[in-house]
């Protein structure tokens, strides 16, 4: 299979952690995958951009977005085959679309836009900015957390995507997310 932005169909429950950087998406993805004895998809952009930083001392550029999106979709398609009933996504193409809009004056490559809107997920958790900012080579907008959060929220609202806003400490977020996931699993079992 070549590079693609196409999401392969699957019967597993796909849950997305959605929100700006440094809001606990990875932590929650790991916690939930462990709790539900399944896998979580890491953020492809992290390793891709860290390698770019180490080689060139450059952060994300517009031409990086399609390779990042293709890498993320490949991870998702691969991990979906390994998942046990549920797949937790640390990010997805809609998140990449939001970053493109925010960093490149509203521009989104039409291939990315189309793919982001065609991908299907069962539920989104929007992570709030009440977690401490963690500095690293790639994170770059500590003073714009509220604006970035609003961009993510606005996207979910614009496309009428159901979500729950997660605030508070790790335990609180895990409890709220778990309750929703349990109800989704129960619904799915009832429907099958």
Short mmCIF file of C-alpha atoms in Angstrom, two decimals:
data_model
loop_
_atom_site.label_atom_id
_atom_site.label_comp_id
_atom_site.label_asym_id
_atom_site.label_seq_id
_atom_site.Cartn_x
_atom_site.Cartn_y
_atom_site.Cartn_z
CA UNK A 1 0.00 0.00 0.00
CA UNK A 2 1.36 3.38 -0.99
CA UNK A 3 0.97 6.64 0.85
CA UNK A 4 -2.66 7.43 1.36
CA UNK A 5 -5.06 9.50 3.40
CA UNK A 6 -7.79 6.85 3.16
CA UNK A 7 -9.15 5.42 6.39
CA UNK A 8 -9.70 1.68 6.19
CA UNK A 9 -13.06 0.45 7.49
CA UNK A 10 -13.15 -1.55 10.69
CA UNK A 11 -15.64 -2.79 13.28
CA UNK A 12 -13.79 -1.45 16.29
CA UNK A 13 -14.82 1.54 18.35
CA UNK A 14 -12.60 4.52 17.45
CA UNK A 15 -12.18 7.19 20.11
CA UNK A 16 -10.28 10.44 19.45
CA UNK A 17 -8.45 12.64 21.95
CA UNK A 18 -8.80 16.10 20.42
CA UNK A 19 -7.33 19.41 21.51
CA UNK A 20 -4.29 21.65 21.48
CA UNK A 21 -0.80 20.58 22.46
CA UNK A 22 0.06 19.89 26.08
CA UNK A 23 -3.51 19.12 27.18
CA UNK A 24 -3.08 15.50 28.27
CA UNK A 25 -4.14 13.63 25.12
CA UNK A 26 -1.22 11.17 25.18
CA UNK A 27 -1.54 10.52 28.91
CA UNK A 28 -5.24 9.80 28.57
CA UNK A 29 -4.75 7.62 25.46
CA UNK A 30 -2.22 5.48 27.34
CA UNK A 31 -4.43 5.23 30.45
CA UNK A 32 -7.49 4.20 28.46
CA UNK A 33 -5.62 1.68 26.31
CA UNK A 34 -4.28 0.05 29.46
CA UNK A 35 -7.69 0.06 31.17
CA UNK A 36 -9.44 -1.49 28.16
CA UNK A 37 -6.59 -3.86 27.26
CA UNK A 38 -6.08 -2.48 23.78
CA UNK A 39 -3.76 -0.22 21.78
CA UNK A 40 -3.49 3.52 21.27
CA UNK A 41 -2.13 5.37 18.26
CA UNK A 42 0.70 7.77 18.98
CA UNK A 43 0.94 11.10 17.22
CA UNK A 44 2.98 10.55 14.04
CA UNK A 45 3.88 14.26 13.87
CA UNK A 46 5.84 14.07 17.14
CA UNK A 47 8.57 11.75 15.86
CA UNK A 48 8.48 13.22 12.35
CA UNK A 49 8.93 16.79 13.59
CA UNK A 50 11.42 15.87 16.33
CA UNK A 51 13.62 14.28 13.67
CA UNK A 52 13.26 17.39 11.48
CA UNK A 53 14.20 19.58 14.46
CA UNK A 54 17.27 17.51 15.23
CA UNK A 55 18.45 17.49 11.60
CA UNK A 56 17.54 21.04 10.53
CA UNK A 57 16.54 22.99 13.67
CA UNK A 58 13.21 23.69 11.94
CA UNK A 59 9.66 23.27 13.19
CA UNK A 60 6.62 22.26 11.14
CA UNK A 61 6.27 23.85 7.71
CA UNK A 62 3.30 23.76 5.36
CA UNK A 63 4.89 21.10 3.14
CA UNK A 64 5.14 18.78 6.16
CA UNK A 65 1.38 18.52 6.67
CA UNK A 66 0.56 15.96 3.95
CA UNK A 67 3.41 13.61 4.93
CA UNK A 68 2.30 13.96 8.57
CA UNK A 69 -1.31 13.20 7.64
CA UNK A 70 -0.27 10.19 5.54
CA UNK A 71 1.91 8.88 8.37
CA UNK A 72 -0.91 9.34 10.88
CA UNK A 73 -3.40 7.51 8.68
CA UNK A 74 -0.97 4.64 8.10
CA UNK A 75 -0.53 4.30 11.88
CA UNK A 76 -4.29 4.37 12.38
CA UNK A 77 -4.92 1.71 9.74
CA UNK A 78 -2.13 -0.50 11.12
CA UNK A 79 -3.16 -0.13 14.77
CA UNK A 80 -6.84 -0.76 13.97
CA UNK A 81 -5.86 -4.31 13.00
CA UNK A 82 -4.22 -4.84 16.43
CA UNK A 83 -6.95 -3.25 18.55
CA UNK A 84 -9.10 -5.18 20.98
CA UNK A 85 -12.63 -3.77 20.39
CA UNK A 86 -11.48 -0.15 20.89
CA UNK A 87 -8.80 2.04 19.33
CA UNK A 88 -7.70 5.20 21.11
CA UNK A 89 -6.39 7.90 18.79
CA UNK A 90 -4.00 10.44 20.32
CA UNK A 91 -4.81 12.60 17.28
CA UNK A 92 -6.39 12.35 13.84
CA UNK A 93 -6.54 14.17 10.50
CA UNK A 94 -9.13 16.65 11.77
CA UNK A 95 -6.57 17.78 14.35
CA UNK A 96 -4.01 18.24 11.55
CA UNK A 97 -6.61 20.29 9.66
CA UNK A 98 -7.09 22.58 12.68
CA UNK A 99 -3.34 23.12 13.01
CA UNK A 100 -3.11 23.91 9.30
CA UNK A 101 -5.87 26.52 9.61
CA UNK A 102 -4.34 28.09 12.72
CA UNK A 103 -0.71 28.16 11.59
CA UNK A 104 -1.15 28.92 7.89
CA UNK A 105 -3.76 31.69 7.82
CA UNK A 106 -6.75 29.44 7.26
CA UNK A 107 -5.13 27.36 4.50
CA UNK A 108 -5.80 23.62 4.35
CA UNK A 109 -4.65 21.43 1.46
CA UNK A 110 -7.82 20.16 -0.23
CA UNK A 111 -6.64 16.52 0.04
CA UNK A 112 -6.21 16.92 3.80
CA UNK A 113 -9.55 18.67 4.19
CA UNK A 114 -11.41 15.99 2.22
CA UNK A 115 -9.75 13.12 4.10
CA UNK A 116 -10.24 14.75 7.51
CA UNK A 117 -13.96 15.19 6.90
CA UNK A 118 -14.45 11.69 5.44
CA UNK A 119 -12.82 9.79 8.32
CA UNK A 120 -15.27 8.33 10.81
CA UNK A 121 -14.90 8.00 14.57
CA UNK A 122 -17.31 6.92 17.26
CA UNK A 123 -16.57 9.65 19.77
CA UNK A 124 -14.32 12.61 20.60
CA UNK A 125 -12.94 13.80 23.91
CA UNK A 126 -11.96 17.48 23.81
CA UNK A 127 -9.08 18.07 26.25
CA UNK A 128 -9.05 21.37 28.10
CA UNK A 129 -6.04 23.61 28.77
CA UNK A 130 -6.10 23.21 32.56
CA UNK A 131 -3.04 20.93 32.45
CA UNK A 132 0.43 22.40 33.01
CA UNK A 133 2.26 23.49 29.86
CA UNK A 134 5.15 21.12 29.11
CA UNK A 135 7.98 22.75 27.21
CA UNK A 136 9.80 20.81 24.49
CA UNK A 137 11.52 21.41 21.13
CA UNK A 138 8.22 21.41 19.22
CA UNK A 139 5.60 23.11 21.36
CA UNK A 140 5.46 26.78 20.58
CA UNK A 141 2.31 28.60 21.66
CA UNK A 142 2.20 28.65 25.47
CA UNK A 143 0.67 32.15 25.42
CA UNK A 144 -2.08 31.18 22.97
CA UNK A 145 -3.59 28.21 24.75
CA UNK A 146 -7.08 29.71 25.01
CA UNK A 147 -7.14 30.69 21.32
CA UNK A 148 -5.93 27.25 20.25
CA UNK A 149 -8.46 25.51 22.49
CA UNK A 150 -11.24 27.64 20.98
CA UNK A 151 -10.14 26.64 17.46
CA UNK A 152 -10.50 22.95 18.36
CA UNK A 153 -13.85 23.46 20.06
CA UNK A 154 -15.15 25.55 17.16
CA UNK A 155 -14.21 22.78 14.72
CA UNK A 156 -16.18 20.15 16.63
CA UNK A 157 -19.14 22.51 16.88
CA UNK A 158 -18.94 23.52 13.20
CA UNK A 159 -19.13 19.90 12.01
CA UNK A 160 -21.66 18.91 14.72
CA UNK A 161 -19.34 16.24 16.09
CA UNK A 162 -20.45 14.87 19.47
CA UNK A 163 -17.85 15.25 22.22
CA UNK A 164 -17.31 15.56 25.93
CA UNK A 165 -15.07 18.30 27.31
CA UNK A 166 -12.51 16.82 29.70
CA UNK A 167 -11.22 19.06 32.48
CA UNK A 168 -9.49 18.41 35.76
CA UNK A 169 -6.77 16.05 36.91
CA UNK A 170 -5.83 12.73 35.27
CA UNK A 171 -8.09 10.68 37.51
CA UNK A 172 -11.13 12.87 36.87
CA UNK A 173 -10.60 12.79 33.12
CA UNK A 174 -10.08 9.02 33.13
CA UNK A 175 -13.29 8.48 35.15
CA UNK A 176 -15.43 10.66 32.85
CA UNK A 177 -13.95 9.15 29.69
CA UNK A 178 -14.37 5.59 31.02
CA UNK A 179 -18.03 6.17 31.85
CA UNK A 180 -18.71 7.35 28.30
CA UNK A 181 -16.73 4.49 26.74
CA UNK A 182 -18.58 1.95 28.88
CA UNK A 183 -21.89 3.35 27.66
CA UNK A 184 -20.69 3.24 24.02
CA UNK A 185 -19.62 -0.39 24.45
CA UNK A 186 -22.97 -1.24 26.03
CA UNK A 187 -24.84 0.43 23.15
CA UNK A 188 -22.76 -1.41 20.59
CA UNK A 189 -23.36 -4.75 22.30
CA UNK A 190 -27.10 -4.09 22.40
CA UNK A 191 -27.14 -3.21 18.67
CA UNK A 192 -25.25 -6.33 17.60
#
